[in-house]
CSV table of C-alpha atoms in Angstrom, one decimal:
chain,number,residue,atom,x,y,z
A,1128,UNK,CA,0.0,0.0,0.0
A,1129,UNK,CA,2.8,2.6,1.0
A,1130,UNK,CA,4.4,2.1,-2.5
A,1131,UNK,CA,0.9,3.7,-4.0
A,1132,UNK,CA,1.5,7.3,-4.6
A,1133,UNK,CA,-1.2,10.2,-3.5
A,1134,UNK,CA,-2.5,10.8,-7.1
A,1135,UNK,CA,-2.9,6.8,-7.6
A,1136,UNK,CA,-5.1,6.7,-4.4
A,1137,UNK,CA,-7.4,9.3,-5.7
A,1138,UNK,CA,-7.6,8.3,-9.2
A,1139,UNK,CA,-8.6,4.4,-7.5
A,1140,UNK,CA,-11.5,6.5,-5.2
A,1141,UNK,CA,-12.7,8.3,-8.2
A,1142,UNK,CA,-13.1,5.6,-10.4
A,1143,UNK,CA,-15.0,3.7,-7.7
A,1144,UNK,CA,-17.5,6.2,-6.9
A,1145,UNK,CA,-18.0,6.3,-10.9
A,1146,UNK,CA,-18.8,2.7,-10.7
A,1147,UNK,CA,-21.2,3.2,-7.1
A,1148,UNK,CA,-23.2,5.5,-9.3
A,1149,UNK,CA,-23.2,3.4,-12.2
A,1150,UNK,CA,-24.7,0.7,-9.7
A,1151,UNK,CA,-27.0,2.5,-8.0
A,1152,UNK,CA,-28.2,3.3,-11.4
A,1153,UNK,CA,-28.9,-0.2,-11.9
A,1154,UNK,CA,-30.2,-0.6,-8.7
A,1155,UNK,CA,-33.3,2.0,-9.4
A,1156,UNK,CA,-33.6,0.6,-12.9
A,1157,UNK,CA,-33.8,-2.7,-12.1
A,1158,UNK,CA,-35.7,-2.7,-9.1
A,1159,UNK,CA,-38.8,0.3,-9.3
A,1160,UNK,CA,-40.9,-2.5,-11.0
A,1161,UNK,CA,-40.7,-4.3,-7.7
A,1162,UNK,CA,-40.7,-1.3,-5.5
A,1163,UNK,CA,-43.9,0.4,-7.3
A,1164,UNK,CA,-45.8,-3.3,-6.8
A,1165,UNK,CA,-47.6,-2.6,-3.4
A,1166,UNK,CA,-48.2,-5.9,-2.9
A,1167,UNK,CA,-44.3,-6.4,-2.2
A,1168,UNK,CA,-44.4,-3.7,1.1
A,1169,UNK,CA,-47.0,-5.2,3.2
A,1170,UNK,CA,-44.9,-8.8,2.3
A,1171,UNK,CA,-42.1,-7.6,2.9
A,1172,UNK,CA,-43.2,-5.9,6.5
A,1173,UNK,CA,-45.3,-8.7,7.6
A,1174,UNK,CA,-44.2,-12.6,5.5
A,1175,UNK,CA,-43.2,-14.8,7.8
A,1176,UNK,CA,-39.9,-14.1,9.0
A,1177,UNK,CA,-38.2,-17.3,8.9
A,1178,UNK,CA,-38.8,-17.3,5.2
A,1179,UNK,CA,-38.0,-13.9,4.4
A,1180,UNK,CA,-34.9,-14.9,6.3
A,1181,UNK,CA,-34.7,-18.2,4.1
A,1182,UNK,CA,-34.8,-16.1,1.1
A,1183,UNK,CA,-32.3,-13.8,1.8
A,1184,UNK,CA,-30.1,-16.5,2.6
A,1185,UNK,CA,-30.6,-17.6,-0.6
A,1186,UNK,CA,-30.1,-14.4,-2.2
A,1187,UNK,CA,-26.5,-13.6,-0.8
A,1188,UNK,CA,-24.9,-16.2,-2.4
A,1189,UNK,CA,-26.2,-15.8,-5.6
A,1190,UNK,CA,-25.1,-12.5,-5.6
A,1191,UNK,CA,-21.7,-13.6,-4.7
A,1192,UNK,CA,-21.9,-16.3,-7.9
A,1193,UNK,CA,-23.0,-13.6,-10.1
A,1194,UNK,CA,-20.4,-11.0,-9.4
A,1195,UNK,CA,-17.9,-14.1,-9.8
A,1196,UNK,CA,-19.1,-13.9,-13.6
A,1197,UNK,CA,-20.0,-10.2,-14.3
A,1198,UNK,CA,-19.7,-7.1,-11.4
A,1199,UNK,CA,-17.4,-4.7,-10.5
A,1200,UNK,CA,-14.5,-4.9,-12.1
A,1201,UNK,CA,-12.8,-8.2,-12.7
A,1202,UNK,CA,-12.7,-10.1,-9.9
A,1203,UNK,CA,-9.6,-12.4,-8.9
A,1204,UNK,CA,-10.8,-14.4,-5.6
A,1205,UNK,CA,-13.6,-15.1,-4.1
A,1206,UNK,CA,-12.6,-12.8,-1.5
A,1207,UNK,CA,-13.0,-10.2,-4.4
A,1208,UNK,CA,-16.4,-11.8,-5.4
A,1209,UNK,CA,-17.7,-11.7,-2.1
A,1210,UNK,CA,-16.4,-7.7,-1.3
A,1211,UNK,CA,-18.1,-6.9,-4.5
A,1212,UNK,CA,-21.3,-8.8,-3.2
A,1213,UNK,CA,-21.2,-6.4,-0.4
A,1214,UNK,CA,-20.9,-3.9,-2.1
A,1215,UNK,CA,-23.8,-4.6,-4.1
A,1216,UNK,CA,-25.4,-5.1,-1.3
A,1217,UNK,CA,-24.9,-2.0,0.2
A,1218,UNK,CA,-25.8,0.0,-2.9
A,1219,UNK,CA,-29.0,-1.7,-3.1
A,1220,UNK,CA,-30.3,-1.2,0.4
A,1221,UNK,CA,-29.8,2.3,0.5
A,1222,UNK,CA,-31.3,2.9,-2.7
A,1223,UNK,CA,-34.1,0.5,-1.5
A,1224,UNK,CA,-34.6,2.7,1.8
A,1225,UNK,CA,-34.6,6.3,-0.1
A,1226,UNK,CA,-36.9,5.2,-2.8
A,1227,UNK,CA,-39.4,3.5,-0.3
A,1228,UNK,CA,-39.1,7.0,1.9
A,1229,UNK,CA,-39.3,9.1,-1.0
A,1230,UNK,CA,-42.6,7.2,-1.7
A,1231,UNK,CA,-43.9,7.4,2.1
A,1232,UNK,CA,-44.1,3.5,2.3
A,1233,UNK,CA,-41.6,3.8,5.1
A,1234,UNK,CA,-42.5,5.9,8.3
A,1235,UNK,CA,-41.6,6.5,11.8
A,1236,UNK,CA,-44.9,4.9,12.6
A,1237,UNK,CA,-43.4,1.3,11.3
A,1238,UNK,CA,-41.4,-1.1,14.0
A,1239,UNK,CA,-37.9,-1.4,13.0
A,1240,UNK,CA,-38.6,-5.0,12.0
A,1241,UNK,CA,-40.8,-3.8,9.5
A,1242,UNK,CA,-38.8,-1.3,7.7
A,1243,UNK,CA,-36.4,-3.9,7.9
A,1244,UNK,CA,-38.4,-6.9,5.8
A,1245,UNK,CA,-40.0,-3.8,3.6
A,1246,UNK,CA,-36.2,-2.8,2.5
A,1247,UNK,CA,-34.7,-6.3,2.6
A,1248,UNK,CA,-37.4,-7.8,0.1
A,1249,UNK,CA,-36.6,-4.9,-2.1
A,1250,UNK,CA,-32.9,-4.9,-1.8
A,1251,UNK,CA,-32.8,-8.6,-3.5
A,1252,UNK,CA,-33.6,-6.9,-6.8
A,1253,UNK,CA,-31.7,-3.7,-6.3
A,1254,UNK,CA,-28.4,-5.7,-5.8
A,1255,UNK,CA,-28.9,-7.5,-8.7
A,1256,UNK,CA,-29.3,-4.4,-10.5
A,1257,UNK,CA,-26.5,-2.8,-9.2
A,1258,UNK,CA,-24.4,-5.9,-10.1
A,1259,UNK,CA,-26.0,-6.1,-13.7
A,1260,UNK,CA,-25.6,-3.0,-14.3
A,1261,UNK,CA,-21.7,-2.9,-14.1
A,1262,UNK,CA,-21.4,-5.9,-16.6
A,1263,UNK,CA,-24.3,-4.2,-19.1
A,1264,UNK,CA,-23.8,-0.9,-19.0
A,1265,UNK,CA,-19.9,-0.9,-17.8
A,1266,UNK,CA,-17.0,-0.2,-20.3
A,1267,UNK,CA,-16.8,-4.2,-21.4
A,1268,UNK,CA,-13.5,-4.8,-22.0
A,1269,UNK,CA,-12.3,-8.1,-23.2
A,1270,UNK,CA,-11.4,-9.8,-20.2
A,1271,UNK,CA,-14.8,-9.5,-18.6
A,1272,UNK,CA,-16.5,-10.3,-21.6
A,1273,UNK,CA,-14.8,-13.5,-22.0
A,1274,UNK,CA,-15.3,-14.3,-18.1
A,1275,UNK,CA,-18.9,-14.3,-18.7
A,1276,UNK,CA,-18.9,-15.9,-21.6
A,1277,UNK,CA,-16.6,-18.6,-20.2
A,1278,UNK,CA,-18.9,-19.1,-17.5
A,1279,UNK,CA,-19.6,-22.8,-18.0
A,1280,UNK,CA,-22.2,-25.3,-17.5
A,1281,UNK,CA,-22.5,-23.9,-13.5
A,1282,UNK,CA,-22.6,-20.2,-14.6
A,1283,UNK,CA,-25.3,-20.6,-17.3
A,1284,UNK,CA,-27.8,-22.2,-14.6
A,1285,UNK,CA,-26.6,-19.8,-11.9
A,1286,UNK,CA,-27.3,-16.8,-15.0
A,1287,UNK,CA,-30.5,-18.5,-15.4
A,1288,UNK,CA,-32.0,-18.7,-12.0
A,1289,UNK,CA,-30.8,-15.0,-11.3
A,1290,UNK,CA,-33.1,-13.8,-14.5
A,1291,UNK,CA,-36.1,-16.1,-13.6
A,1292,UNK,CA,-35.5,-14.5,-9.8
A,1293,UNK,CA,-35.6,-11.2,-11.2
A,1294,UNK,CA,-38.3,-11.2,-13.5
A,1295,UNK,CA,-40.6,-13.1,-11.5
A,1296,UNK,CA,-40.3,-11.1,-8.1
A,1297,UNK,CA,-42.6,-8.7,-8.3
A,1298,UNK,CA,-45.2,-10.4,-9.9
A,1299,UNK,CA,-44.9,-13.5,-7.6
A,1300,UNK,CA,-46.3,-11.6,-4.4
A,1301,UNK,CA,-49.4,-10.4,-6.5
A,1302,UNK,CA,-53.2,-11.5,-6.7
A,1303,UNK,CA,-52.9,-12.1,-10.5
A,1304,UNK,CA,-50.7,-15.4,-10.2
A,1305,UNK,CA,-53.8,-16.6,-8.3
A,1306,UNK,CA,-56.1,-15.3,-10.4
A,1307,UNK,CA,-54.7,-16.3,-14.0
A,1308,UNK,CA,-54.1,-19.8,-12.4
A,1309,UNK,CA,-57.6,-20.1,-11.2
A,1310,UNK,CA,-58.9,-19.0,-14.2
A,1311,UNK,CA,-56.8,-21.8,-16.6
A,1312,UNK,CA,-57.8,-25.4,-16.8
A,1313,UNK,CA,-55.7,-28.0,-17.3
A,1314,UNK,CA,-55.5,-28.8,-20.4
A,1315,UNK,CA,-54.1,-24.4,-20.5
A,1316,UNK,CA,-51.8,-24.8,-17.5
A,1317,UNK,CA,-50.3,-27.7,-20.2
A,1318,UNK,CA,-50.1,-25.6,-22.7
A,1319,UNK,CA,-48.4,-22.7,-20.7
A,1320,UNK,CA,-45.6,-25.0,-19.4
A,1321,UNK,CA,-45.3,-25.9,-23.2
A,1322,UNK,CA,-45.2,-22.5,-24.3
A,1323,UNK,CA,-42.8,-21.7,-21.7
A,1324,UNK,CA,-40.2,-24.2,-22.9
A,1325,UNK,CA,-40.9,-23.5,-26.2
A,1326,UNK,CA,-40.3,-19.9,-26.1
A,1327,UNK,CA,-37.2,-20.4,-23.7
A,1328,UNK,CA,-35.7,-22.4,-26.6
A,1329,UNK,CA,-36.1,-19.8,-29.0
A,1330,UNK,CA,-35.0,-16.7,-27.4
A,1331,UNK,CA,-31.5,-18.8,-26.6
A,1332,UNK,CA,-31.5,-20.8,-29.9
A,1333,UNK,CA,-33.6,-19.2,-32.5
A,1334,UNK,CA,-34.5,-15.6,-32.4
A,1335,UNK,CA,-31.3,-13.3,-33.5
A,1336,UNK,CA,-30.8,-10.4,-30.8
A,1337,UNK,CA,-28.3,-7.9,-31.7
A,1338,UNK,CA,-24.9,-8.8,-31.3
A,1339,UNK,CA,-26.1,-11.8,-28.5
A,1340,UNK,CA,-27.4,-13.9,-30.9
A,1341,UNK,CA,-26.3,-17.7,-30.1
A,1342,UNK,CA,-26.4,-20.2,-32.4
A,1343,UNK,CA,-26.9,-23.8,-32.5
A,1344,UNK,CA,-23.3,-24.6,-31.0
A,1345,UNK,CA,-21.7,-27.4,-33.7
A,1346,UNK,CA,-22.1,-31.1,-33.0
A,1347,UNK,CA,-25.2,-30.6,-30.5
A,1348,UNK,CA,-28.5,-31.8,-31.6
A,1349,UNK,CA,-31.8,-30.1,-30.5
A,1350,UNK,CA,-33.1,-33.2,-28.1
A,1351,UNK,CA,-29.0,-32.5,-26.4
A,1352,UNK,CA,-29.8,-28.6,-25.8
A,1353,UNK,CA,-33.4,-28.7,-25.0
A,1354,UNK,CA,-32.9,-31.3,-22.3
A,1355,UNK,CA,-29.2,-29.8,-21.5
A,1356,UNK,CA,-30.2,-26.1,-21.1
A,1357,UNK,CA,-33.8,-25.6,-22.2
A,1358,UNK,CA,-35.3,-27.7,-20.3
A,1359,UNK,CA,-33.0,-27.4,-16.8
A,1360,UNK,CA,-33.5,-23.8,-17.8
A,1361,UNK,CA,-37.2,-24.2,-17.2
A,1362,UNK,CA,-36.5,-26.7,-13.9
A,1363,UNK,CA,-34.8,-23.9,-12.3
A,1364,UNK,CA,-37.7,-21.4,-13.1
A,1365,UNK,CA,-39.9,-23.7,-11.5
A,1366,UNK,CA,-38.0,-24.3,-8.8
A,1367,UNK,CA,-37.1,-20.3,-8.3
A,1368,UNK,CA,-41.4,-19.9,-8.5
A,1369,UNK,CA,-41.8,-22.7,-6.0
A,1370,UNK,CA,-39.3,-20.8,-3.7
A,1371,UNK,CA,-40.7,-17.6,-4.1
A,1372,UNK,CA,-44.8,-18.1,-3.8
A,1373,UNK,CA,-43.7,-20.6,-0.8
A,1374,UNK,CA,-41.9,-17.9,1.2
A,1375,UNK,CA,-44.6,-15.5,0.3
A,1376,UNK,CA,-47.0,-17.3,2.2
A,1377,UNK,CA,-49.0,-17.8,-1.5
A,1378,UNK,CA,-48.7,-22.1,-1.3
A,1379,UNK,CA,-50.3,-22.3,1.8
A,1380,UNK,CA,-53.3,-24.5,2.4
A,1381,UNK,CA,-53.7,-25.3,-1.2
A,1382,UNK,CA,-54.3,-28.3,-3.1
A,1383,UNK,CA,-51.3,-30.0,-4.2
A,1384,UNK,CA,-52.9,-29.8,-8.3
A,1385,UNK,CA,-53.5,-25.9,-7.5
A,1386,UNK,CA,-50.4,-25.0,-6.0
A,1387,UNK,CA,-48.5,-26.9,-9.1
A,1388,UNK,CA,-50.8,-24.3,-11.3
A,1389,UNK,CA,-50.1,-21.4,-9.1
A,1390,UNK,CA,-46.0,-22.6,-9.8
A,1391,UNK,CA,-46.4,-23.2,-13.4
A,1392,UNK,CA,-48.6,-19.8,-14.1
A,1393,UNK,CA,-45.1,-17.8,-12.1
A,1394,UNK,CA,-42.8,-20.0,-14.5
A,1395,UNK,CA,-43.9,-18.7,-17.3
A,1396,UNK,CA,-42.2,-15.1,-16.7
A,1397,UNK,CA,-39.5,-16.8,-14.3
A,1398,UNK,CA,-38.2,-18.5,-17.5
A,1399,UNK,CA,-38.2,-16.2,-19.7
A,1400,UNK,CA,-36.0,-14.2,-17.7
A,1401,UNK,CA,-34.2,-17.2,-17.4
A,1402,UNK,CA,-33.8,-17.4,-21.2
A,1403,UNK,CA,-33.1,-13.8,-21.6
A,1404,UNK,CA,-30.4,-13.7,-18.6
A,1405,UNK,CA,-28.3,-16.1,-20.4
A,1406,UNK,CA,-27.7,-14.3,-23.9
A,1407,UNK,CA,-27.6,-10.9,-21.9
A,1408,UNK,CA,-25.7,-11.6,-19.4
A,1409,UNK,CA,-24.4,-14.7,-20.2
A,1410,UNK,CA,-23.3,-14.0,-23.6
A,1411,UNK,CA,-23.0,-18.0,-25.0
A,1412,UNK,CA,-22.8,-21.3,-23.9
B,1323,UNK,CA,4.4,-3.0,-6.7
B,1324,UNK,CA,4.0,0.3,-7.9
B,1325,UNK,CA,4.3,-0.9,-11.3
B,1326,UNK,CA,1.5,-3.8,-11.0
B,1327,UNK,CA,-1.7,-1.4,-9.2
B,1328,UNK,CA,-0.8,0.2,-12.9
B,1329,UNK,CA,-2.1,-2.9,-14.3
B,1330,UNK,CA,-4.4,-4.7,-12.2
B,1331,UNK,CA,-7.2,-1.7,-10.8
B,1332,UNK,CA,-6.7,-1.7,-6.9
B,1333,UNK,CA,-8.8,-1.6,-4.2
B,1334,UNK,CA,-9.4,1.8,-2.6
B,1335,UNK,CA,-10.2,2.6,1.1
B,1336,UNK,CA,-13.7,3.9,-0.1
B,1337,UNK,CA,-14.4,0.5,-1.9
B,1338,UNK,CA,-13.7,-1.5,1.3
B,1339,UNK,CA,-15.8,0.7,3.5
B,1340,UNK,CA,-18.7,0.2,1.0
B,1341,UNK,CA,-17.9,-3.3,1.1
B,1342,UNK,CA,-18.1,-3.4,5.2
B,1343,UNK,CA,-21.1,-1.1,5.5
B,1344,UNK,CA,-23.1,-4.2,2.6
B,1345,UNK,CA,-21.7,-6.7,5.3
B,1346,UNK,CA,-23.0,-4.7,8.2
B,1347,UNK,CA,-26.5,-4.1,6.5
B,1348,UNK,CA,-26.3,-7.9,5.9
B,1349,UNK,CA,-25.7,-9.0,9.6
B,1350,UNK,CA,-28.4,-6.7,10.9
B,1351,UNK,CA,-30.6,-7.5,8.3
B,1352,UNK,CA,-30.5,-11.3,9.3
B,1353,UNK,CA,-30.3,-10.1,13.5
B,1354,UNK,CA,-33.6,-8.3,12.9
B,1355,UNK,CA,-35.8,-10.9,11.1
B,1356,UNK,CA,-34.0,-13.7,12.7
B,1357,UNK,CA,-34.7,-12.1,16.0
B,1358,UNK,CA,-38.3,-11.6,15.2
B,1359,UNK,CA,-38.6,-15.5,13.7
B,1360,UNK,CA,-37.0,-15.9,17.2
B,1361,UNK,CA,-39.7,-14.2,19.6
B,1362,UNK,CA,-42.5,-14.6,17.0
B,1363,UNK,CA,-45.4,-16.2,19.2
B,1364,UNK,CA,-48.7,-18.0,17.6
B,1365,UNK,CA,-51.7,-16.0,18.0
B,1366,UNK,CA,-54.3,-13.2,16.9
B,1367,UNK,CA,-53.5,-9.5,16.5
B,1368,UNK,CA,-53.9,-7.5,19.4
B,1369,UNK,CA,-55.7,-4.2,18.0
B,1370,UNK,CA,-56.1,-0.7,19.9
B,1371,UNK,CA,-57.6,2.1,18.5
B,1372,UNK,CA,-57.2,5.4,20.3
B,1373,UNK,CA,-58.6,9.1,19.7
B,1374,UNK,CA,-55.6,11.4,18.2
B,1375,UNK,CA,-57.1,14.9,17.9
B,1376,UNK,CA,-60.8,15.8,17.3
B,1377,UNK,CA,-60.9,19.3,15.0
B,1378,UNK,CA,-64.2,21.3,13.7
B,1379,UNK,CA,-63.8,21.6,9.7
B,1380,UNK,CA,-65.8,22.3,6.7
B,1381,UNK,CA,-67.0,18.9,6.1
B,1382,UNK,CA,-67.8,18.3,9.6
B,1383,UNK,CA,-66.0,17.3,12.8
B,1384,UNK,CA,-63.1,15.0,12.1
B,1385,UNK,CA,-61.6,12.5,14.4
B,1386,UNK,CA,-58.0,11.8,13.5
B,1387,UNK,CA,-57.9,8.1,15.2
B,1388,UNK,CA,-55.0,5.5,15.3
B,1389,UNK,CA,-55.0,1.7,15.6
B,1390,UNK,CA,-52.0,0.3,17.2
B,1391,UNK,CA,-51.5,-4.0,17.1
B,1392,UNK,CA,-49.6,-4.5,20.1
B,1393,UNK,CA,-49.5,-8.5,18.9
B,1394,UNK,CA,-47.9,-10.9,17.0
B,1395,UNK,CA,-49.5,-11.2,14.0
B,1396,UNK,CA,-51.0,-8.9,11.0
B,1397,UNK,CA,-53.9,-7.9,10.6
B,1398,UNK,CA,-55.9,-6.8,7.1
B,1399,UNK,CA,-58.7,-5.4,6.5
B,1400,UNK,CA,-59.2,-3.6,10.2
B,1401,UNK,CA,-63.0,-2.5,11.1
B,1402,UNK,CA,-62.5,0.8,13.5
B,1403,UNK,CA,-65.6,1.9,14.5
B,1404,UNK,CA,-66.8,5.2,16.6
B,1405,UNK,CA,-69.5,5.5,18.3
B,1406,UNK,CA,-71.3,8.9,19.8
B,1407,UNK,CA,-73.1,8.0,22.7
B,1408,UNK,CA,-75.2,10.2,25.0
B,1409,UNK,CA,-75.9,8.2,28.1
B,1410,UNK,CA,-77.2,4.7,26.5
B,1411,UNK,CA,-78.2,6.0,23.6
B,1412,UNK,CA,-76.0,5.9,20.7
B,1413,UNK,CA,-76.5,9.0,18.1
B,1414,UNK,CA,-73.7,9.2,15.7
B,1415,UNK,CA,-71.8,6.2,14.3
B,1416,UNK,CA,-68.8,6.0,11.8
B,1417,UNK,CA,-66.7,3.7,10.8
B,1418,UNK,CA,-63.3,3.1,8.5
B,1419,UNK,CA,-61.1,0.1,6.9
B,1420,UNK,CA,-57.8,0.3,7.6
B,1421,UNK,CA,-55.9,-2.0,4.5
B,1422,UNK,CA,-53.1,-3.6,7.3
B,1423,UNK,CA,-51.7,-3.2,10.4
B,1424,UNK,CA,-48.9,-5.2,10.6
B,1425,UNK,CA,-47.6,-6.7,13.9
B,1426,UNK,CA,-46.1,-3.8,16.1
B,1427,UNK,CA,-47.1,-1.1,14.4
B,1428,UNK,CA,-49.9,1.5,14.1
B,1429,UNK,CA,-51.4,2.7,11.0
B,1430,UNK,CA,-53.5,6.4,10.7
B,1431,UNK,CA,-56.9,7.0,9.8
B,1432,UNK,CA,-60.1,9.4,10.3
B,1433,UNK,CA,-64.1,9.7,10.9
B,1434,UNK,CA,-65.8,12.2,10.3
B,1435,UNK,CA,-69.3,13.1,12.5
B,1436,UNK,CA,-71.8,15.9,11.7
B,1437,UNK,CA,-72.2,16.4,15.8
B,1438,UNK,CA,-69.3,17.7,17.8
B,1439,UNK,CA,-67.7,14.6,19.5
B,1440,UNK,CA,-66.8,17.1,22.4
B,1441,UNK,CA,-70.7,17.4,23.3
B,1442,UNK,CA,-70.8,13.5,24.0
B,1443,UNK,CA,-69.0,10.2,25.1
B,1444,UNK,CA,-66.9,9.2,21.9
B,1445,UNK,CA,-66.4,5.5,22.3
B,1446,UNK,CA,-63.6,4.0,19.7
B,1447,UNK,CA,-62.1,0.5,19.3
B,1448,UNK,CA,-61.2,-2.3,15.9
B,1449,UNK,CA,-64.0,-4.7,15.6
B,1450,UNK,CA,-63.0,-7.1,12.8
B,1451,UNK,CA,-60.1,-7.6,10.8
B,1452,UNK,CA,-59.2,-10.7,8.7
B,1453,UNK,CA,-55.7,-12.3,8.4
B,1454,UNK,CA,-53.5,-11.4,5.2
């Protein structure tokens, strides 16, 4: 440290508050869907603890996987990963708390565990803005772009699960999941899950996005990807539903059958932010 | 050393403190839910409503009211209801629907009566609510 001159140090502070704004950019981006979705502040003050607890658990090291493959500069240990996770985290809690005053959700009238859930549920989305944000809208340089798109078998289902987390958060904790589910029969919850995979399959393999398109990698048939990536893909959005509408209290006292409809009506969106979190951020398989 | 921060960006002081204050928020966040998972006890909401202030205004005497849950568990949809009474008799009613009151906490709300609630026993309390 004593070997780094005065101007160094400043230049190094500079160019990291330039990146904490360029996160907390991401964080208001990428979470005001959730934070304008009322449903998520009464859930977030008053959801069962233990799971809100059980989802934030979750939610931690996720972050620290995702800022292994894109985040704040590029990272070298997983001591790097996890500072950057923090930092992440901090970013997105504070934006979390000034947006939700600015709107009046939070006020002195609230017990601190409240504020607390309200800020927390909304600060899993905000940190994965403010992580997103540095690998989307940072200067790329080569380096970082072939990290993520070296990311592997493990990265592209953690890239995957992050997108089906984020897309499906703030509808999760609202009536219409119920209310679309209750509404389909059957024989149209079968044909959503089929839709869902089908669509997954061609956002990844089919449709050409600028610059991120990803074709049909050589010497891989179509049952190989759809059961490699497609159809794990979808697994995980299921799962990441599952996860979500059971530690929002939306699961309980349900029919096994209606519950599985309730999961299935929240994949839909979970996995196509799956499928679109691997050619954004993931870049390739 | 010099010569490698060139290459590889460093860490700055300001980064690390960032990085400590995300831990921080992190380990309270889990202290304050896992505390209240901790002492959570089964059981219905405990709701108190109490009079705040009582002001004369164009469209008629308002109550400002507040309804406290002193319990454990939520509470949606909260009835408050006033009642003026003059010795047995009741003469002015009102009531309001307060969305949620979650545990611990109060939430704000107003009646309005056309009599002045200073002239009569104002009686004021939650009389339903249904869980979230």
């Amino acid at each position: 440290m004593t070997a780094i001159s005065a101007d160094r140090r400043r230049e190094i502070e500079r160019g990291f508050l330039v990146e904490l704004g360029r996160a907390a950019g991401g964080a208001v981006i990428f979470s005001l869907p959730v934070m304008m979705t009322m449903e998520t502040w009464a859930l977030g003050a008053g959801m069962d603890r233990a799971r809100l607890l059980a989802l934030f658990a979750a939610f931690v090291p996720m972050l620290v996987g995702l800022s292994h493959y894109v985040g704040f500069e590029e990272t070298q240990t997983w001591l790097d990963d996890l500072r950057d996770a923090f930092v992440a985290i901090a970013v997105g809690f504070v934006v979390s708390a000034l947006v939700l005053s600015a709107f009046g959700v939070l006020h002195p009238g609230l017990s601190l565990g409240e504020i607390t859930g309200a800020v927390a549920l909304q600060t899993i989305s905000a940190s994965f803005g403010a992580v997103i944000a540095q690998g989307q809208f940072g200067q790329r340089d080569d380096e970082c772009d072939a990290r993520a798109r070296g990311a592997g078998y493990g990265g592209q289902l953690l890239f995957m699960a992050s997108g089906a987390v984020f897309l499906s958060l703030n509808i999760a904790p609202t009536e219409e999941v119920e209310l679309i589910s209750a509404s389909m029969t059957p024989l149209h919850a079968l044909l959503l899950a089929a839709f869902a995979v089908l669509a997954m399959h061609a956002i990844v393999y089919r449709v050409n996005f600028v610059g991120q398109s990803l074709r049909r990698p050589e010497g891989r048939g179509f049952v190989e990807l759809l059961l490699g990536y497609t159809a794990v893909g979808y697994a995980i959005a299921l799962a990441v539903s599952a996860g979500l509408l059971w530690s929002f209290g939306s699961l309980e006292e349900l029919a096994p059958a209606t519950a599985l409809r309730h999961v299935v009506t929240l994949g839909f969106p979970a996995g196509i932010g799956a499928a679109f979190a691997r050619i954004l951020v993931g870049g390739g398989d | 050393m010099a010569a490698r921060e060139h290459e590889e960006p460093a860490v700055g002081r300001l980064e690390w403190g960032v990085a400590a204050l995300g831990a921080a928020i992190t380990i309270a966040v889990f202290a304050v839910l896992g505390y209240e998972a901790a002492t959570f006890e089964e059981g219905p909401p405990v709701l108190v409503a109490r009079v705040l202030t009582v002001s004369k205004l164009e469209g008629g005497h308002v109550v400002q009211f507040e309804a406290q849950n002193l319990g454990d568990s939520t509470a949606a949809e909260v009835v408050v209801r006033a009642t003026l009474k003059e010795g047995e008799k009741t003469i002015e009613e009102a009531e309001a629907t307060l969305d949620y009151v979650a545990r611990k906490s109060r939430r704000k709300g107003g009646l309005i009566f056309r009599r002045d609630p200073g002239s009569a026993t104002l009686e004021i309390a939650a009389v339903s609510y249904r869980e979230p």
